[in-house]
CSV table of C-alpha atoms in Angstrom, one decimal:
chain,number,residue,atom,x,y,z
A,3,GLY,CA,-8.8,12.2,9.1
A,4,ALA,CA,-8.4,8.6,8.0
A,5,VAL,CA,-5.8,7.5,10.6
A,6,VAL,CA,-4.9,3.8,10.8
A,7,SER,CA,-2.9,2.5,13.7
A,8,GLN,CA,-1.0,-0.7,13.6
A,9,HIS,CA,0.6,-2.5,16.6
A,10,PRO,CA,3.2,-3.6,17.4
A,11,SER,CA,5.6,-1.9,15.1
A,12,ARG,CA,8.3,-4.5,15.6
A,13,VAL,CA,8.3,-8.1,16.9
A,14,ILE,CA,11.2,-10.4,17.4
A,15,CYS,CA,10.4,-13.9,18.5
A,16,LYS,CA,11.4,-17.5,18.4
A,17,SER,CA,10.4,-20.0,15.8
A,18,GLY,CA,7.2,-21.8,16.6
A,19,THR,CA,5.6,-18.8,18.4
A,20,SER,CA,2.3,-17.3,17.3
A,21,VAL,CA,2.2,-13.6,16.8
A,22,LYS,CA,-0.8,-11.3,16.7
A,23,ILE,CA,-0.8,-7.9,14.9
A,24,GLU,CA,-3.6,-5.4,15.4
A,25,CYS,CA,-4.9,-2.8,13.0
A,26,ARG,CA,-7.3,-0.1,14.1
A,27,SER,CA,-9.0,2.7,12.2
A,28,LEU,CA,-8.9,5.5,14.7
A,29,ASP,CA,-11.3,8.1,13.3
A,30,PHE,CA,-13.5,6.3,10.9
A,31,GLN,CA,-15.5,3.1,10.6
A,32,ALA,CA,-13.8,0.8,8.0
A,33,THR,CA,-16.1,-1.3,5.8
A,34,THR,CA,-13.1,-3.3,4.6
A,35,MET,CA,-9.6,-3.9,5.9
A,36,PHE,CA,-6.7,-5.4,4.0
A,37,TRP,CA,-3.5,-7.2,5.0
A,38,TYR,CA,-0.3,-6.9,2.9
A,39,ARG,CA,3.2,-8.3,3.0
A,40,GLN,CA,6.2,-6.5,1.7
A,41,PHE,CA,9.7,-7.9,1.1
A,42,PRO,CA,12.7,-5.6,1.0
A,43,LYS,CA,12.8,-3.3,-2.1
A,44,GLN,CA,9.6,-4.9,-3.4
A,45,SER,CA,6.0,-3.7,-3.6
A,46,LEU,CA,3.0,-4.6,-1.5
A,47,MET,CA,1.5,-8.1,-2.0
A,48,LEU,CA,-2.1,-8.4,-0.9
A,49,MET,CA,-2.6,-11.3,1.5
A,50,ALA,CA,-6.3,-11.1,2.3
A,51,THR,CA,-9.3,-8.8,2.4
A,52,SER,CA,-11.7,-8.8,5.3
A,53,ASN,CA,-15.1,-7.3,6.0
A,54,GLU,CA,-16.5,-6.8,9.4
A,55,GLY,CA,-18.3,-9.8,10.7
A,56,SER,CA,-17.5,-12.1,7.8
A,57,LYS,CA,-14.7,-14.5,6.9
A,58,ALA,CA,-11.6,-13.0,5.2
A,59,THR,CA,-11.0,-13.6,1.5
A,60,TYR,CA,-7.4,-14.9,1.0
A,61,GLU,CA,-5.3,-14.4,-2.1
A,62,GLN,CA,-4.1,-17.4,-4.0
A,63,GLY,CA,-1.1,-19.0,-2.3
A,64,VAL,CA,-1.8,-17.5,1.1
A,65,GLU,CA,-2.3,-20.2,3.8
A,66,LYS,CA,-5.5,-19.6,5.7
A,67,ASP,CA,-4.4,-21.7,8.6
A,68,LYS,CA,-1.1,-19.9,8.9
A,69,PHE,CA,-2.4,-16.4,8.7
A,70,LEU,CA,-5.6,-16.1,10.8
A,71,ILE,CA,-7.6,-12.9,10.2
A,72,ASN,CA,-10.3,-11.7,12.5
A,73,HIS,CA,-12.4,-8.6,11.8
A,74,ALA,CA,-14.6,-8.3,14.9
A,75,SER,CA,-15.6,-4.7,14.6
A,76,LEU,CA,-15.7,-1.8,12.1
A,77,THR,CA,-12.5,-0.4,13.6
A,78,LEU,CA,-10.4,-3.5,14.4
A,79,SER,CA,-8.8,-6.3,12.5
A,80,THR,CA,-6.2,-8.7,13.7
A,81,LEU,CA,-3.7,-10.9,11.8
A,82,THR,CA,-2.2,-13.9,13.7
A,83,VAL,CA,0.8,-15.6,12.3
A,84,THR,CA,0.5,-19.1,13.7
A,85,SER,CA,3.6,-21.2,14.5
A,86,ALA,CA,5.8,-18.6,12.8
A,87,HIS,CA,9.1,-19.7,11.1
A,88,PRO,CA,12.0,-17.7,9.8
A,89,GLU,CA,10.5,-17.7,6.3
A,90,ASP,CA,7.5,-15.7,7.7
A,91,SER,CA,9.8,-12.8,8.6
A,92,SER,CA,8.7,-9.8,6.7
A,93,PHE,CA,7.0,-6.4,6.9
A,94,TYR,CA,3.3,-6.7,7.3
A,95,ILE,CA,1.1,-3.7,6.6
A,96,CYS,CA,-2.7,-3.3,7.1
A,97,SER,CA,-5.0,-0.8,5.4
A,98,ALA,CA,-8.6,0.2,6.0
A,99,ARG,CA,-11.2,2.0,3.8
A,100,ARG,CA,-14.7,3.4,4.0
A,101,LEU,CA,-17.0,2.8,1.1
A,102,ALA,CA,-15.9,4.6,-2.1
A,103,GLN,CA,-12.8,6.0,-0.3
A,104,PRO,CA,-9.2,5.2,-0.9
A,105,GLN,CA,-7.3,2.7,1.4
A,106,HIS,CA,-5.3,4.3,4.2
A,107,PHE,CA,-2.4,2.4,5.6
A,108,GLY,CA,-0.9,1.7,9.0
A,109,ASP,CA,2.8,2.1,9.6
A,110,GLY,CA,3.5,-1.7,9.3
A,111,THR,CA,4.9,-4.4,11.6
A,112,ARG,CA,8.4,-5.7,11.2
A,113,LEU,CA,8.3,-9.4,12.1
A,114,SER,CA,11.6,-11.2,12.7
A,115,ILE,CA,11.5,-14.9,13.5
A,116,LEU,CA,14.7,-16.3,15.0
B,14,GLU,CA,-4.6,-10.2,-15.1
B,15,ASP,CA,-3.9,-6.7,-13.9
B,16,GLN,CA,-0.5,-5.4,-14.8
B,17,VAL,CA,1.1,-2.3,-13.3
B,18,THR,CA,4.6,-1.2,-14.3
B,19,GLN,CA,6.4,1.8,-12.9
B,20,SER,CA,9.4,3.5,-14.4
B,21,PRO,CA,12.1,4.4,-13.7
B,22,GLU,CA,12.9,2.0,-10.8
B,23,ALA,CA,15.0,4.7,-9.2
B,24,LEU,CA,15.5,8.4,-9.9
B,25,ARG,CA,18.0,10.9,-8.6
B,26,LEU,CA,17.3,14.6,-8.9
B,27,GLN,CA,19.0,17.7,-7.8
B,28,GLU,CA,16.8,20.0,-5.7
B,29,GLY,CA,14.7,22.1,-8.0
B,30,GLU,CA,15.1,19.7,-11.0
B,31,SER,CA,11.6,18.9,-12.2
B,32,SER,CA,10.8,15.4,-13.5
B,33,SER,CA,8.0,12.8,-14.0
B,34,LEU,CA,7.4,9.3,-12.8
B,35,ASN,CA,5.5,6.9,-15.0
B,36,CYS,CA,2.9,4.2,-14.2
B,37,SER,CA,1.6,2.0,-17.1
B,38,TYR,CA,-1.3,-0.2,-16.5
B,39,THR,CA,-3.3,-2.9,-18.2
B,40,VAL,CA,-6.8,-3.7,-16.8
B,41,SER,CA,-10.0,-4.8,-18.3
B,42,GLY,CA,-11.9,-1.9,-16.6
B,43,LEU,CA,-10.4,0.8,-14.5
B,44,ARG,CA,-12.3,1.9,-11.4
B,45,GLY,CA,-9.5,4.0,-10.0
B,46,LEU,CA,-5.7,4.7,-10.1
B,47,PHE,CA,-4.0,5.6,-6.9
B,48,TRP,CA,-0.7,7.2,-6.0
B,49,TYR,CA,1.0,6.7,-2.7
B,50,ARG,CA,4.2,7.8,-1.1
B,51,GLN,CA,6.1,5.4,1.1
B,52,ASP,CA,9.0,6.4,3.4
B,53,PRO,CA,11.4,3.7,4.6
B,54,GLY,CA,10.0,1.5,7.4
B,55,LYS,CA,6.5,3.2,7.1
B,56,GLY,CA,3.2,2.4,5.5
B,57,PRO,CA,2.2,4.1,2.2
B,58,GLU,CA,0.7,7.6,2.5
B,59,PHE,CA,-2.2,8.4,0.2
B,60,LEU,CA,-1.6,11.1,-2.3
B,61,PHE,CA,-4.2,11.0,-5.2
B,62,THR,CA,-7.0,9.1,-6.8
B,63,LEU,CA,-7.7,9.4,-10.5
B,64,TYR,CA,-10.8,7.9,-12.1
B,65,SER,CA,-10.9,8.8,-15.8
B,66,ALA,CA,-8.7,9.7,-18.7
B,67,GLY,CA,-7.9,13.4,-18.8
B,68,GLU,CA,-8.2,13.9,-15.0
B,69,GLU,CA,-5.5,15.8,-13.1
B,70,LYS,CA,-4.9,16.3,-9.4
B,71,GLU,CA,-2.4,18.6,-7.7
B,72,LYS,CA,-0.9,18.8,-4.2
B,73,GLU,CA,1.9,21.2,-3.5
B,74,ARG,CA,4.8,20.2,-5.8
B,75,LEU,CA,3.0,17.1,-7.1
B,76,LYS,CA,0.6,16.7,-10.0
B,77,ALA,CA,-0.9,13.5,-11.2
B,78,THR,CA,-2.4,12.9,-14.6
B,79,LEU,CA,-4.2,10.0,-16.2
B,80,THR,CA,-4.6,8.6,-19.7
B,81,LYS,CA,-6.2,5.3,-20.9
B,82,LYS,CA,-2.9,3.5,-20.6
B,83,GLU,CA,-0.8,5.3,-18.1
B,84,SER,CA,-0.5,7.9,-15.3
B,85,PHE,CA,2.3,10.4,-14.7
B,86,LEU,CA,3.3,11.9,-11.4
B,87,HIS,CA,5.0,15.2,-12.1
B,88,ILE,CA,7.3,16.7,-9.5
B,89,THR,CA,8.0,20.4,-9.9
B,90,ALA,CA,11.0,21.9,-8.2
B,91,PRO,CA,11.5,19.0,-5.8
B,92,LYS,CA,13.0,19.4,-2.3
B,93,PRO,CA,15.0,16.8,-0.4
B,94,GLU,CA,11.9,16.0,1.7
B,95,ASP,CA,10.2,14.7,-1.4
B,96,SER,CA,12.7,11.8,-1.3
B,97,ALA,CA,10.6,8.6,-0.9
B,98,THR,CA,9.3,5.6,-2.9
B,99,TYR,CA,6.2,6.5,-5.0
B,100,LEU,CA,3.8,3.7,-5.5
B,101,CYS,CA,1.1,3.5,-8.1
B,102,ALA,CA,-1.9,1.1,-7.7
B,103,VAL,CA,-5.0,0.3,-9.8
B,104,GLN,CA,-8.4,-0.8,-8.8
B,105,GLU,CA,-10.2,-2.8,-11.4
B,106,THR,CA,-14.0,-2.8,-11.8
B,107,ALA,CA,-14.2,-6.6,-11.5
B,108,SER,CA,-11.9,-6.9,-8.5
B,109,GLY,CA,-14.0,-5.2,-5.9
B,110,SER,CA,-11.9,-3.0,-3.6
B,111,ARG,CA,-8.6,-4.8,-4.2
B,112,LEU,CA,-5.6,-2.8,-5.3
B,113,THR,CA,-2.7,-4.1,-7.5
B,114,PHE,CA,0.5,-2.2,-6.8
B,115,GLY,CA,3.4,-1.4,-9.1
B,116,GLU,CA,7.0,-2.0,-7.9
B,117,GLY,CA,7.4,1.7,-7.1
B,118,THR,CA,9.9,4.4,-8.1
B,119,GLN,CA,12.5,5.3,-5.5
B,120,LEU,CA,13.1,9.0,-5.7
B,121,THR,CA,16.1,10.7,-4.2
B,122,VAL,CA,16.4,14.5,-4.2
B,123,ASN,CA,19.8,15.8,-3.4
B,124,PRO,CA,20.3,19.3,-1.8
């Protein structure tokens, strides 16, 4: 149990494009979903926390208008990188958790902006 | 501010050579300490949660222990398939469900 699916696994697009990444909990209802960013050989940096039906809570330094998060249901959260630029290239990972359970992670999305 | 420090940064072992990874943490109140395994290009895979000093958890060749200041991940007789980056994360009582991750230990087990 506790499977989290993330799609797409890899995106390559031109500068200025907006990119949407989906995160689904396949076999459980997630009370909370999280979005992380990971640079090569570094650890995970939390970007935002989202609860179903409410606005996401962003970490300090993360631009809300750049990284739009929607959490419309207990099994789906989306991250949209708006007007992406090369410096937004990174590995984005989502996680989901039920109450009092550990976070389970998706397999990440490699975003490359040309 | 939460601090999580993992050591060593990288560790090379021969198959069958047991060792331990360390995770030192500084939090005002620990709700839980988590160990994850991450393979290249993948998301972290959950291994263990520890909640209080003295607690131990085991899974196959892995055993996690917890004190008030640190956690150890002991690897007994490792195999090449145990090669991965092992991440430690803490959840503080005042931080809701947020996790603060360490930088990880990259483990390589040679056959």
